[in-house]
Amino acid sequence: MRKWIQPLRFLVQACFMAGLIIPWLAHSEPVAKGLFWTVLVVGVFFCGWVCPFGAVQDWLAWIARKIHLPRFQIPWKYQRFLQLSRYIWAGLITFAGVHYAFLSARFYFNDNLFHNMLTWTSGLTLATFLIIGLFVDRPFCNYFCMKGAMDGLMSIIRPISIKRDNKLCIHCHLCDRICPMNVRVEHTNFVRHPNCINCMKCVGVCPKKCLSLRLMQLRERK
Ligand code: SF4
Ligand code: SF4
Ligand code: SF4
């Protein structure tokens, strides 16, 4: 087990959470540009390591597990369709001018919570997602976030990602079960799914150490 990964990720998330209060960290131009280019090369590290609203959902899930609340993972036969919802929302917002308060929960949290611009509707939607997050991993990221959807789509060209060594894999399903974004890690040799947020939980949980961050090779087709 690579136990150091998740404490390190928590530390980075906490720094960027502090960035909500120290704006130069979260909103500085070099940081924003750097994060954009990482999407194209190594995937959506922003979502897994930086985004404060993503961090809050992670921390709620951690608390929920500690106090033994029931957790639900949507079965794949439904998830395969449900995971399209964030692209549908993104399409409706971009092309049909649709705007619902709940679609902006990330924006309200990351950008406005500490600037005193929270309205009762945005507060209500934030609270709703946070409550759902006590029972389901990253509900907003999985099904509603337009930024996550767009960055995820860009990330599918990344040449560096998580490689699974099929020779070592014992098909224990642990990587599939722990993934907060419902990526079917066990069914792929090279993870470039747009849902992957590079949280590295699958890498940390694998008992055979057969998952690692690697440069893609030509023979890896999936
Ligand atoms: S999917 Fe959206 S809310 Fe979730 S971590 Fe990424 S940007 Fe933040
Ligand atoms: S956790 Fe590791 S050994 Fe288990 S299914 Fe996933 S890749 Fe294979
Ligand atoms: S595939 Fe692994 S790194 Fe990607 S979101 Fe799932 S658990 Fe995290």
PDB file of C-alpha atoms and ligand atoms in Angstrom, residues 164-165 168-176 185-186 202 205-211, ligand 2:
ATOM      1  CA  ARG A 164      -2.687  -1.375 -14.621  1.00  0.00           C
ATOM      2  CA  ASP A 165      -0.353  -4.339 -14.841  1.00  0.00           C
ATOM      3  CA  LEU A 168      -0.034  -8.799 -11.390  1.00  0.00           C
ATOM      4  CA  CYS A 169      -3.761  -8.001 -11.032  1.00  0.00           C
ATOM      5  CA  ILE A 170      -5.748 -10.478  -8.917  1.00  0.00           C
ATOM      6  CA  HIS A 171      -9.107  -8.896  -9.835  1.00  0.00           C
ATOM      7  CA  CYS A 172     -10.059  -8.146  -6.266  1.00  0.00           C
ATOM      8  CA  HIS A 173     -12.301  -5.191  -7.320  1.00  0.00           C
ATOM      9  CA  LEU A 174     -10.846  -2.945  -4.587  1.00  0.00           C
ATOM     10  CA  CYS A 175      -9.837  -0.261  -7.088  1.00  0.00           C
ATOM     11  CA  ASP A 176     -13.337  -0.166  -8.600  1.00  0.00           C
ATOM     12  CA  VAL A 185     -10.167   0.706 -13.129  1.00  0.00           C
ATOM     13  CA  GLU A 186     -10.078  -3.080 -13.143  1.00  0.00           C
ATOM     14  CA  CYS A 202      -7.027   3.185  -6.553  1.00  0.00           C
ATOM     15  CA  VAL A 205      -5.545   0.562  -2.232  1.00  0.00           C
ATOM     16  CA  CYS A 206      -4.174  -1.978  -4.703  1.00  0.00           C
ATOM     17  CA  PRO A 207      -2.742  -4.890  -2.675  1.00  0.00           C
ATOM     18  CA  LYS A 208      -0.483  -6.048  -5.531  1.00  0.00           C
ATOM     19  CA  LYS A 209       0.915  -2.606  -6.413  1.00  0.00           C
ATOM     20  CA  CYS A 210      -0.089  -3.146 -10.016  1.00  0.00           C
ATOM     21  CA  LEU A 211      -1.354   0.418 -10.525  1.00  0.00           C
TER      22      LEU A 211
HETATM   23  S1  SF4 B   2      -6.927  -3.307  -6.723  1.00  0.00           S
HETATM   24 FE1  SF4 B   2      -5.132  -3.967  -7.926  1.00  0.00          FE
HETATM   25  S2  SF4 B   2      -5.232  -6.179  -7.850  1.00  0.00           S
HETATM   26 FE2  SF4 B   2      -7.245  -5.463  -7.227  1.00  0.00          FE
HETATM   27  S3  SF4 B   2      -8.439  -5.411  -9.140  1.00  0.00           S
HETATM   28 FE3  SF4 B   2      -7.555  -3.383  -8.864  1.00  0.00          FE
HETATM   29  S4  SF4 B   2      -5.650  -3.437 -10.030  1.00  0.00           S
HETATM   30 FE4  SF4 B   2      -6.259  -5.540  -9.729  1.00  0.00          FE
END
